[in-house]
GROMACS .gro file of N, CA and C in nm:
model
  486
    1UNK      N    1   1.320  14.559  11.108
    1UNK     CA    2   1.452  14.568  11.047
    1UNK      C    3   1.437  14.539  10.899
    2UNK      N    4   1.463  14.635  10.818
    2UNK     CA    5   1.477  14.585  10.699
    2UNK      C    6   1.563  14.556  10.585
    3UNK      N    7   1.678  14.596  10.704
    3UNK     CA    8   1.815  14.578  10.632
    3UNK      C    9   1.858  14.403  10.664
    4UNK      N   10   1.820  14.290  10.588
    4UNK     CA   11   1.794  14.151  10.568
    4UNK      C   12   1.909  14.110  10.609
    5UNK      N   13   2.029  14.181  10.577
    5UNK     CA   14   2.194  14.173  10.545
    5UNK      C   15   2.281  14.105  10.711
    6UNK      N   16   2.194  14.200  10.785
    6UNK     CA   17   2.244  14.202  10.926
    6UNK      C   18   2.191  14.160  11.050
    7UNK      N   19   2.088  14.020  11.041
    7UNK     CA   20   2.076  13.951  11.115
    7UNK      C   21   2.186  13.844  11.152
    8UNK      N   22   2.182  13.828  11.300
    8UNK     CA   23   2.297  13.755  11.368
    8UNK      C   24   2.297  13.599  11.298
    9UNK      N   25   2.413  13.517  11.332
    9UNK     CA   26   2.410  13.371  11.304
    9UNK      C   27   2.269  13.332  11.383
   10UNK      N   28   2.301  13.192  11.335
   10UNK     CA   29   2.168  13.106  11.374
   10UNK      C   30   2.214  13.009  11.551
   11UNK      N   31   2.143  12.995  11.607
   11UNK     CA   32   1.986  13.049  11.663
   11UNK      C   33   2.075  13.165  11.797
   12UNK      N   34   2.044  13.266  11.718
   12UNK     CA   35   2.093  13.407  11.818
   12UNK      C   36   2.051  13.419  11.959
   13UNK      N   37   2.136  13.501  12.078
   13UNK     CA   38   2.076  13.502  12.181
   13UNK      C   39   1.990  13.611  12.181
   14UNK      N   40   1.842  13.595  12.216
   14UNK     CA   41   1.786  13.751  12.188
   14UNK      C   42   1.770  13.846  12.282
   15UNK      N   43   1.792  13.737  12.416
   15UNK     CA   44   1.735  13.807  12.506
   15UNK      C   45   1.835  13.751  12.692
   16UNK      N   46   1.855  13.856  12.732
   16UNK     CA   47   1.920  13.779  12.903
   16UNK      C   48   1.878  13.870  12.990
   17UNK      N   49   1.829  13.763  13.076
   17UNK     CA   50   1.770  13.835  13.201
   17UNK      C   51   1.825  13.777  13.332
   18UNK      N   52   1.850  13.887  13.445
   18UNK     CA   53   1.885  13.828  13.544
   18UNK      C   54   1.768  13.743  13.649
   19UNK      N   55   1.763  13.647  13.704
   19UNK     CA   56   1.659  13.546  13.777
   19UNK      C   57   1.636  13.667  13.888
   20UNK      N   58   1.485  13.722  13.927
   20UNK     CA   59   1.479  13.759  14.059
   20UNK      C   60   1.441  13.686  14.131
   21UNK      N   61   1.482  13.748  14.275
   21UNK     CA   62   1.392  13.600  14.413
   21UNK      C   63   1.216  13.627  14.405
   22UNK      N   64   1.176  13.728  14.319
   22UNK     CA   65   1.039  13.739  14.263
   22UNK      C   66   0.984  13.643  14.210
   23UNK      N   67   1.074  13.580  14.137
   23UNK     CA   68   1.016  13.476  13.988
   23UNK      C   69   1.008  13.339  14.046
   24UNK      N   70   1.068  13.298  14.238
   24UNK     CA   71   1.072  13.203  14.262
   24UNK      C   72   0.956  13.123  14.309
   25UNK      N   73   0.954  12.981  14.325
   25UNK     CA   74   0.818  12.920  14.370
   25UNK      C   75   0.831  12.857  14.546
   26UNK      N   76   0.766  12.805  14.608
   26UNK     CA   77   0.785  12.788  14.734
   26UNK      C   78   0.901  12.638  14.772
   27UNK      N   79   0.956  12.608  14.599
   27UNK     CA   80   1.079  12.500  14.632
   27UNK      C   81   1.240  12.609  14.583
   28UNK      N   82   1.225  12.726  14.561
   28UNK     CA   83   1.282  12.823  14.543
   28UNK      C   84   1.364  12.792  14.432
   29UNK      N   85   1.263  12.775  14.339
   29UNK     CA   86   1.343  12.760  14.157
   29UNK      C   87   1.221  12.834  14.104
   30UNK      N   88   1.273  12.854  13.932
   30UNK     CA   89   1.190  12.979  13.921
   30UNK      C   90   1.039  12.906  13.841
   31UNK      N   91   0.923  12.953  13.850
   31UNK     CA   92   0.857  12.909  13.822
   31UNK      C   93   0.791  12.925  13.676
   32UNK      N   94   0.700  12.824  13.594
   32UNK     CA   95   0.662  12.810  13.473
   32UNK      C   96   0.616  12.938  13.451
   33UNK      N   97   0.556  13.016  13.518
   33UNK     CA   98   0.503  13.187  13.427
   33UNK      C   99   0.616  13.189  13.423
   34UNK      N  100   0.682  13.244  13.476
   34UNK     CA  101   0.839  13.282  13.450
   34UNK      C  102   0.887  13.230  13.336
   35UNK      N  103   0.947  13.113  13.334
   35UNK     CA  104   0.951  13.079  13.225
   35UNK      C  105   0.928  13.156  13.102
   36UNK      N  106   0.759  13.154  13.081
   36UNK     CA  107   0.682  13.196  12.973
   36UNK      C  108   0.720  13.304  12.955
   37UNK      N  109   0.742  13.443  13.085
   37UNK     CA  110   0.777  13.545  13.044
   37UNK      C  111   0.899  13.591  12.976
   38UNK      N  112   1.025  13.517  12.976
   38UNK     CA  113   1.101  13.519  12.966
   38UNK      C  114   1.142  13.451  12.770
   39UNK      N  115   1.070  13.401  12.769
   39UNK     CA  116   1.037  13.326  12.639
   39UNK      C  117   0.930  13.434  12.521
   40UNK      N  118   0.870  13.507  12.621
   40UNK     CA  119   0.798  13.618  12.559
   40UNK      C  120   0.881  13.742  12.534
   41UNK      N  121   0.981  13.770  12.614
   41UNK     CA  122   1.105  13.887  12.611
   41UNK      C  123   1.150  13.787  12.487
   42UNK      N  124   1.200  13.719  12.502
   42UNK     CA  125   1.287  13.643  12.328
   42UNK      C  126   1.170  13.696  12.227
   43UNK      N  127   1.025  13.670  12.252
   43UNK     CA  128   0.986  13.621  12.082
   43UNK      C  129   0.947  13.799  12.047
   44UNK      N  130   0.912  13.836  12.155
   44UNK     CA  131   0.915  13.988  12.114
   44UNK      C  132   1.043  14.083  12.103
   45UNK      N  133   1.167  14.022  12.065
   45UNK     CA  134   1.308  14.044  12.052
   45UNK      C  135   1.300  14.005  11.887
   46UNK      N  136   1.224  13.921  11.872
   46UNK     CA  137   1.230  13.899  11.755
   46UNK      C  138   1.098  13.943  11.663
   47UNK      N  139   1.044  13.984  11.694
   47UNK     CA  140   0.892  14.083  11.626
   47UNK      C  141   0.974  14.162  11.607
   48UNK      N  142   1.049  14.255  11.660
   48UNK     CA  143   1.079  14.379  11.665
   48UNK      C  144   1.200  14.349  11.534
   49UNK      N  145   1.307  14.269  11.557
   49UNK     CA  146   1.369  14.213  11.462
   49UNK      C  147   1.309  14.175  11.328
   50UNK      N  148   1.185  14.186  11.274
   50UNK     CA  149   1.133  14.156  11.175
   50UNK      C  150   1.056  14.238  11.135
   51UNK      N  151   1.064  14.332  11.195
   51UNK     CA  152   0.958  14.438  11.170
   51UNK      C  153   0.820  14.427  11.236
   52UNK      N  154   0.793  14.370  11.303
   52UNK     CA  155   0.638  14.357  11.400
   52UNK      C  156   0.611  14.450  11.516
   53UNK      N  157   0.703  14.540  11.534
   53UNK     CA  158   0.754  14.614  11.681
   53UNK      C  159   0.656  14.660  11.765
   54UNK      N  160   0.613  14.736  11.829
   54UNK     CA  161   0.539  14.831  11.864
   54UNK      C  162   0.428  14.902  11.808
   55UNK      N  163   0.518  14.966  11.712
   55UNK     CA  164   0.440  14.998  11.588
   55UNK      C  165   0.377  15.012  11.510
   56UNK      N  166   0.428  14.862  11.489
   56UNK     CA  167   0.279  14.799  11.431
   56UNK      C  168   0.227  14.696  11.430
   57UNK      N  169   0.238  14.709  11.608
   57UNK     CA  170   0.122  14.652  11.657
   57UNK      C  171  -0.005  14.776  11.707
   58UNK      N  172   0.038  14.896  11.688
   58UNK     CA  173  -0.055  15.019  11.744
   58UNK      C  174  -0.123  15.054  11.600
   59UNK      N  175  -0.087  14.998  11.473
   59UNK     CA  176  -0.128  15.042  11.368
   59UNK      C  177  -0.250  14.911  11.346
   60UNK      N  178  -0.225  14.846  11.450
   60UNK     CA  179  -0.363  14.733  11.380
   60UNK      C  180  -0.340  14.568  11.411
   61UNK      N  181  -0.210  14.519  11.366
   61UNK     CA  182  -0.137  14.375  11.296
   61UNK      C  183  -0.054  14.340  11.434
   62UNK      N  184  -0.046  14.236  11.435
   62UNK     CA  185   0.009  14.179  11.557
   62UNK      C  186   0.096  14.000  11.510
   63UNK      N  187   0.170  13.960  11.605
   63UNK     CA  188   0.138  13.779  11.603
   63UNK      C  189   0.116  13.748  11.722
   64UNK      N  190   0.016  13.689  11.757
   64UNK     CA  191  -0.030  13.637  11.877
   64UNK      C  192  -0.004  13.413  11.866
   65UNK      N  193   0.061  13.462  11.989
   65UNK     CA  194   0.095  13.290  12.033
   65UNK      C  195  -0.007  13.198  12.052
   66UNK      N  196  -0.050  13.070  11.956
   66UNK     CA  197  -0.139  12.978  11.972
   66UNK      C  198  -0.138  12.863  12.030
   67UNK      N  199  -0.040  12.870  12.079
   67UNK     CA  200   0.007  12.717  12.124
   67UNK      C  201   0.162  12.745  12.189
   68UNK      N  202   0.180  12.678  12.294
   68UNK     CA  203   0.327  12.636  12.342
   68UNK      C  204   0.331  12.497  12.416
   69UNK      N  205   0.420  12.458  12.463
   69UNK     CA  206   0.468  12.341  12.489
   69UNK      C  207   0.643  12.403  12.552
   70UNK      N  208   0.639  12.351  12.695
   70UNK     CA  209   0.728  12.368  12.795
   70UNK      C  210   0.813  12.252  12.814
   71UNK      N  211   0.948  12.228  12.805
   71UNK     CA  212   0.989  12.160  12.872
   71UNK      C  213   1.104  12.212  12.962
   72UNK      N  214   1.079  12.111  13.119
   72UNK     CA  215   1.141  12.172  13.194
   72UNK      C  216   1.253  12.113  13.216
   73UNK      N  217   1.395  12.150  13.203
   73UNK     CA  218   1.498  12.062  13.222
   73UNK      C  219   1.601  12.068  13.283
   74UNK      N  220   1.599  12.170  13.373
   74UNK     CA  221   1.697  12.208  13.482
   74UNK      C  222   1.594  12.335  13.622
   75UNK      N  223   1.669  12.320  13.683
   75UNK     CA  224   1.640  12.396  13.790
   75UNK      C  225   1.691  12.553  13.755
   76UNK      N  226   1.626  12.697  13.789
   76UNK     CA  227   1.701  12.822  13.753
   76UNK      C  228   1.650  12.859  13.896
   77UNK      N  229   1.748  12.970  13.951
   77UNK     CA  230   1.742  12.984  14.094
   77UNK      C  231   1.814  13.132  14.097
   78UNK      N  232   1.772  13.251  14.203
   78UNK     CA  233   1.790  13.349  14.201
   78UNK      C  234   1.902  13.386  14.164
   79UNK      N  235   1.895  13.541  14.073
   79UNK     CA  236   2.101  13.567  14.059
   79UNK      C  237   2.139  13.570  13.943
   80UNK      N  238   2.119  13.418  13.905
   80UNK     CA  239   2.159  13.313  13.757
   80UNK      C  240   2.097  13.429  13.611
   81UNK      N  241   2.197  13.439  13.552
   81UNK     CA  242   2.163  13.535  13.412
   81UNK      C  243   2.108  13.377  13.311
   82UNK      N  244   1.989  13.448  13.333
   82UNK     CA  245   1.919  13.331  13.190
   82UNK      C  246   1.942  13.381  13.077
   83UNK      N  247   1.962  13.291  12.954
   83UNK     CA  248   2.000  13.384  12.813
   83UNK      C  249   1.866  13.274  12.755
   84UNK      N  250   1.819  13.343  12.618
   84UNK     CA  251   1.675  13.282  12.551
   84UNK      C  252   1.742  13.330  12.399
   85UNK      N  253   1.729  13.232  12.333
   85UNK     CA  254   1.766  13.198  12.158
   85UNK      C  255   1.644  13.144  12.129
   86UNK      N  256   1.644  13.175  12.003
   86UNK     CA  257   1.561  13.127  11.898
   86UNK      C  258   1.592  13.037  11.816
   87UNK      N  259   1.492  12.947  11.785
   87UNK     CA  260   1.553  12.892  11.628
   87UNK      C  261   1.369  12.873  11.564
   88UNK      N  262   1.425  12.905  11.445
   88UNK     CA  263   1.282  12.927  11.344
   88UNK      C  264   1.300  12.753  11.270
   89UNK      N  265   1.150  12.693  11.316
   89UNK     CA  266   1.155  12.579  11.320
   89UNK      C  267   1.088  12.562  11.138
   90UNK      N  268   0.974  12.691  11.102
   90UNK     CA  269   0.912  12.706  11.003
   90UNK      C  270   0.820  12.764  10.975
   91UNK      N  271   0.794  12.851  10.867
   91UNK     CA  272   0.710  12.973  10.891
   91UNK      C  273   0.633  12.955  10.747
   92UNK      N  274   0.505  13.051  10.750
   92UNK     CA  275   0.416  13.057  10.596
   92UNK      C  276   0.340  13.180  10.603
   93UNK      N  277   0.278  13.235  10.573
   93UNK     CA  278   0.236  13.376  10.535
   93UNK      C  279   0.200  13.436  10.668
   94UNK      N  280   0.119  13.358  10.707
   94UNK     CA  281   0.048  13.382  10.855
   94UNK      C  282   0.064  13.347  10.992
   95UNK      N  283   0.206  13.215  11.001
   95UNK     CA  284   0.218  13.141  11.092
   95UNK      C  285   0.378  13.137  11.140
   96UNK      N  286   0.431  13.147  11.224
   96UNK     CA  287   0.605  13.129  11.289
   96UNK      C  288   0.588  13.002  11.392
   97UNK      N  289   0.697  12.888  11.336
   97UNK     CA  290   0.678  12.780  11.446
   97UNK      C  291   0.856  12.828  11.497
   98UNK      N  292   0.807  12.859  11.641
   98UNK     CA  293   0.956  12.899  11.673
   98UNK      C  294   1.016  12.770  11.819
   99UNK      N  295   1.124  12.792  11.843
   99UNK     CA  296   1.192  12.654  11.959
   99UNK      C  297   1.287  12.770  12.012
  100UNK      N  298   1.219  12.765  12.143
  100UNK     CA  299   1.328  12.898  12.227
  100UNK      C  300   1.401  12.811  12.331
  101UNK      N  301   1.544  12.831  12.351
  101UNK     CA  302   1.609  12.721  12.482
  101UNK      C  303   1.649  12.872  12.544
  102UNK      N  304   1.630  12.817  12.657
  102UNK     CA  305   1.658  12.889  12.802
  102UNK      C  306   1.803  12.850  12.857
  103UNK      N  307   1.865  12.913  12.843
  103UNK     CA  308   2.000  12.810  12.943
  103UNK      C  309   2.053  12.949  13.011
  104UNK      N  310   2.138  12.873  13.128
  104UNK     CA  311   2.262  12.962  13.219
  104UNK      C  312   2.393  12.908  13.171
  105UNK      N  313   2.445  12.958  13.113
  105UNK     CA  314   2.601  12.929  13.143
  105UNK      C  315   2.601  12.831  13.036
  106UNK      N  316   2.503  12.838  12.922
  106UNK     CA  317   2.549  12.734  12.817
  106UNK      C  318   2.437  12.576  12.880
  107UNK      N  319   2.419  12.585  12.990
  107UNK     CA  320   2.338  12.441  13.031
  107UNK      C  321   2.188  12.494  13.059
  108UNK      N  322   2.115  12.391  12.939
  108UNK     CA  323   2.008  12.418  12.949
  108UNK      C  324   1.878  12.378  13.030
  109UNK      N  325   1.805  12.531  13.063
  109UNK     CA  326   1.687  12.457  13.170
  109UNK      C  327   1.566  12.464  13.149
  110UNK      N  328   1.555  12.472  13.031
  110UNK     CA  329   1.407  12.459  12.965
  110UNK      C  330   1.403  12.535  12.775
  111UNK      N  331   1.342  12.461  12.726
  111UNK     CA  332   1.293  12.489  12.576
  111UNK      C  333   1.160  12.556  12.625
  112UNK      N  334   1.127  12.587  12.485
  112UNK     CA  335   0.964  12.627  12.456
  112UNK      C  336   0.936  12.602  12.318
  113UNK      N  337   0.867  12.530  12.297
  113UNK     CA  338   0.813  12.551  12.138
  113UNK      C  339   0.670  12.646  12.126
  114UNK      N  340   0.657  12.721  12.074
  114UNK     CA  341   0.553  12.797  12.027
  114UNK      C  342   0.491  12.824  11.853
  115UNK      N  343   0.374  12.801  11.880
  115UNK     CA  344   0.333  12.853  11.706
  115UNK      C  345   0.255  12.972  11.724
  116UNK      N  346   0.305  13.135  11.634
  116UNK     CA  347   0.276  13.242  11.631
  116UNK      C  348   0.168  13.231  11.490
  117UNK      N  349   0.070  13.297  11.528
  117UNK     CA  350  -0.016  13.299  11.420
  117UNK      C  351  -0.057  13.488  11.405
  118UNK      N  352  -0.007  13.522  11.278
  118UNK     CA  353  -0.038  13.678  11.253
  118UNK      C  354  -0.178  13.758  11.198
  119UNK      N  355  -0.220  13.783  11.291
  119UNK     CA  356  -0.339  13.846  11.303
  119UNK      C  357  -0.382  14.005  11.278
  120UNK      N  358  -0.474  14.056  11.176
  120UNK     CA  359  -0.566  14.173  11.189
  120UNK      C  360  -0.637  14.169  11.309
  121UNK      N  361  -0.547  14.256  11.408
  121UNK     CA  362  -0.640  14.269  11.561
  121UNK      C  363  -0.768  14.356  11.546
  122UNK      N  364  -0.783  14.465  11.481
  122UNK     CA  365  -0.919  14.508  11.428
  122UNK      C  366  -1.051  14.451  11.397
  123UNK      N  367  -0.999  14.337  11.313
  123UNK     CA  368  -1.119  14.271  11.234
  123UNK      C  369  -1.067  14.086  11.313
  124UNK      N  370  -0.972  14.120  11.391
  124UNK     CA  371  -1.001  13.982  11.504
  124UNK      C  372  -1.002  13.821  11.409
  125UNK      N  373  -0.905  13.855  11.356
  125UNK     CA  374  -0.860  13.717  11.232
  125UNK      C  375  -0.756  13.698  11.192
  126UNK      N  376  -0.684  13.560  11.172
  126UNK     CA  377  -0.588  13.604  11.114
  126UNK      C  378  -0.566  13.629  10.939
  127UNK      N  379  -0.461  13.695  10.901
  127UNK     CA  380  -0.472  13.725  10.789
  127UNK      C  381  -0.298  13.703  10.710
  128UNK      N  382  -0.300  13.662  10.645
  128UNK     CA  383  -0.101  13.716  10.567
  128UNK      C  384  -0.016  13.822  10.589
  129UNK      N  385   0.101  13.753  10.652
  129UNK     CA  386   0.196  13.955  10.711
  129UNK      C  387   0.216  14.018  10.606
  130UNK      N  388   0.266  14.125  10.600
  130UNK     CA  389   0.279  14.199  10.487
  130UNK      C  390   0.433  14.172  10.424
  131UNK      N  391   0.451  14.210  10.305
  131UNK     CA  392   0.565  14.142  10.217
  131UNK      C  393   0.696  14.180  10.286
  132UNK      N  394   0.721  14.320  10.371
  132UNK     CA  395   0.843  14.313  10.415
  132UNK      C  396   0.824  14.232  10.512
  133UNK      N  397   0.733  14.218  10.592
  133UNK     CA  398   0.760  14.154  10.768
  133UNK      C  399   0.807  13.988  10.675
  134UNK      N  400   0.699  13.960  10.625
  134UNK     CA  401   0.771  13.817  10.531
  134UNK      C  402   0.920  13.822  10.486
  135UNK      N  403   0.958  13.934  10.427
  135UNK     CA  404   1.101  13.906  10.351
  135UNK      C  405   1.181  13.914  10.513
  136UNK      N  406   1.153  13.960  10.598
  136UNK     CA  407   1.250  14.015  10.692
  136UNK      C  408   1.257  13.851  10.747
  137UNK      N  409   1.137  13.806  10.751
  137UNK     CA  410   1.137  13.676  10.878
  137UNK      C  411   1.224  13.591  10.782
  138UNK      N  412   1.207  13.569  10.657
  138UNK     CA  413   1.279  13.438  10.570
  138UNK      C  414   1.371  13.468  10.600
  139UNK      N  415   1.424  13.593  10.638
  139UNK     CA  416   1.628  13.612  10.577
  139UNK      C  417   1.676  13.556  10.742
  140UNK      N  418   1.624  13.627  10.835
  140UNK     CA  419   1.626  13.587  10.961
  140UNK      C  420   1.641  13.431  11.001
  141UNK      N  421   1.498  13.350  10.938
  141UNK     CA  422   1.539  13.217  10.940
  141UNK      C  423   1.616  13.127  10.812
  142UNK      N  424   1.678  13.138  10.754
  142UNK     CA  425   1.731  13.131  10.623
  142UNK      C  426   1.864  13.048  10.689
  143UNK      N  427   1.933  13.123  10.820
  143UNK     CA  428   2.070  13.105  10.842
  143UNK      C  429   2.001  12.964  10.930
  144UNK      N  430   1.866  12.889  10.958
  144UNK     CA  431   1.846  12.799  11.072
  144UNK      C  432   1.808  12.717  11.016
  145UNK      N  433   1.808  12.735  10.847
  145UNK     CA  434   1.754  12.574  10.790
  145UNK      C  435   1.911  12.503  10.777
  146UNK      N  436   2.034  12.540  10.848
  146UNK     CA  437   2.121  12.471  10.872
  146UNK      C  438   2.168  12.369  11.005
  147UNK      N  439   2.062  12.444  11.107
  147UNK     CA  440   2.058  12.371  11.212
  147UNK      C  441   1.971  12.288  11.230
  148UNK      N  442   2.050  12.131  11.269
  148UNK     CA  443   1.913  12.043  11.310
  148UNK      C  444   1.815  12.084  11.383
  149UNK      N  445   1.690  11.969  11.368
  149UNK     CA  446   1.582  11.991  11.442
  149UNK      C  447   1.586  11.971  11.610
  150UNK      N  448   1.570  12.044  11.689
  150UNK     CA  449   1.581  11.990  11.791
  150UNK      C  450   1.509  11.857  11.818
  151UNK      N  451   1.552  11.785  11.901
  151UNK     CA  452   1.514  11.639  11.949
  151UNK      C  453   1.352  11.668  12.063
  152UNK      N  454   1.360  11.765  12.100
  152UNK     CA  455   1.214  11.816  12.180
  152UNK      C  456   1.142  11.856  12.059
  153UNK      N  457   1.135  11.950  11.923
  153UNK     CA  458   1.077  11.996  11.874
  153UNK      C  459   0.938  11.870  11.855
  154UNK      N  460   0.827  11.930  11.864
  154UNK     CA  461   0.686  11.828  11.855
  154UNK      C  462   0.655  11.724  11.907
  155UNK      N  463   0.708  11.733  12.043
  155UNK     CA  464   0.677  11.610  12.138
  155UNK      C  465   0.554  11.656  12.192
  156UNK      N  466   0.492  11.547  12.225
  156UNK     CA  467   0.319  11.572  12.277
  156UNK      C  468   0.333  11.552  12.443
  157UNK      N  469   0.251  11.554  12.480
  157UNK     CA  470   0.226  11.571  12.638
  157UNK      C  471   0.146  11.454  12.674
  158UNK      N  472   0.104  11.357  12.762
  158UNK     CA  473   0.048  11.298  12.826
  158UNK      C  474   0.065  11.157  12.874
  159UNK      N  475   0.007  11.074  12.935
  159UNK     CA  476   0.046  10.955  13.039
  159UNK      C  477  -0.037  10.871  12.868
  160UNK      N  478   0.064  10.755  12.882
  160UNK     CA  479   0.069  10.610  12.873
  160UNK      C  480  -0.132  10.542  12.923
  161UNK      N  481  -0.219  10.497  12.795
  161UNK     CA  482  -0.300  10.460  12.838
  161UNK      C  483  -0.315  10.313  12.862
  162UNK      N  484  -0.312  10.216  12.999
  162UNK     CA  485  -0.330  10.115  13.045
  162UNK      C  486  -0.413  10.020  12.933
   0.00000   0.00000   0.00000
């Protein structure tokens, strides 16, 4: 997109999907791939939104996800329309730290934090996006340096050592 003008308010819904009894686990809620996939429909809602699309990713350039961090905070169960928002936590030539919440009905059942790092898939490195995909992502996150930080954003993972 390079018309900067006409990205949605901040943190937009990018993406809703209905829950299948596919996505469920053997306590019949939906399970962490799931999750992920669903969090991957958002961030590739938003490549495409910035100019990263298809496109050009077949021309060479990509952002590939380096990291995530799940939290799980409700139960989602067949039926239930999940909706997935973004909020752009902070970005630099080569890197998108994004915070995706998952909710039904406004109540949320899981975040994701992810850091996108933009890569020359050719030469298998990463390298600096090019000046529009940059101007497109600032204007995009521009409207989210008004929203606080989420209270999950950069929490670490692990047990309490004795």
């Amino acid at each position: 997109m390079t018309d900067t003008q006409h990205f949605p308010p901040a943190p937009p819904v990018l993406c809703r999907l209905r829950i299948l009894p596919s996505w469920l686990d053997y306590n019949g809620h939906m399970t962490e791939g799931r999750y992920l996939l669903v969090c991957s429909e958002v961030t590739d809602t938003l490549m495409a939104l910035i100019g990263a699309d298809r496109g050009y990713v077949a021309r060479g350039h990509s952002y590939y996800t380096v990291e995530t961090h799940i939290l799980h905070l409700g139960e989602s169960h067949a039926g239930e329309l999940l909706e997935g928002s973004v909020q752009i936590l902070g970005y630099d030539a080569k890197r998108i730290h994004v915070f995706v919440r998952l909710s039904v009905t406004d109540v949320p059942r899981a975040t994701l934090e992810q850091v996108l790092v933009h890569v020359d898939a050719k030469a298998g490195r990463a390298v600096p996006a090019p000046d529009d995909i940059q101007r497109n992502l600032a204007a995009f996150a521009k409207p989210h340096e008004a929203i606080p930080r989420p209270e999950a954003a950069g929490r670490s993972i692990g047990l309490a050592r004795r």
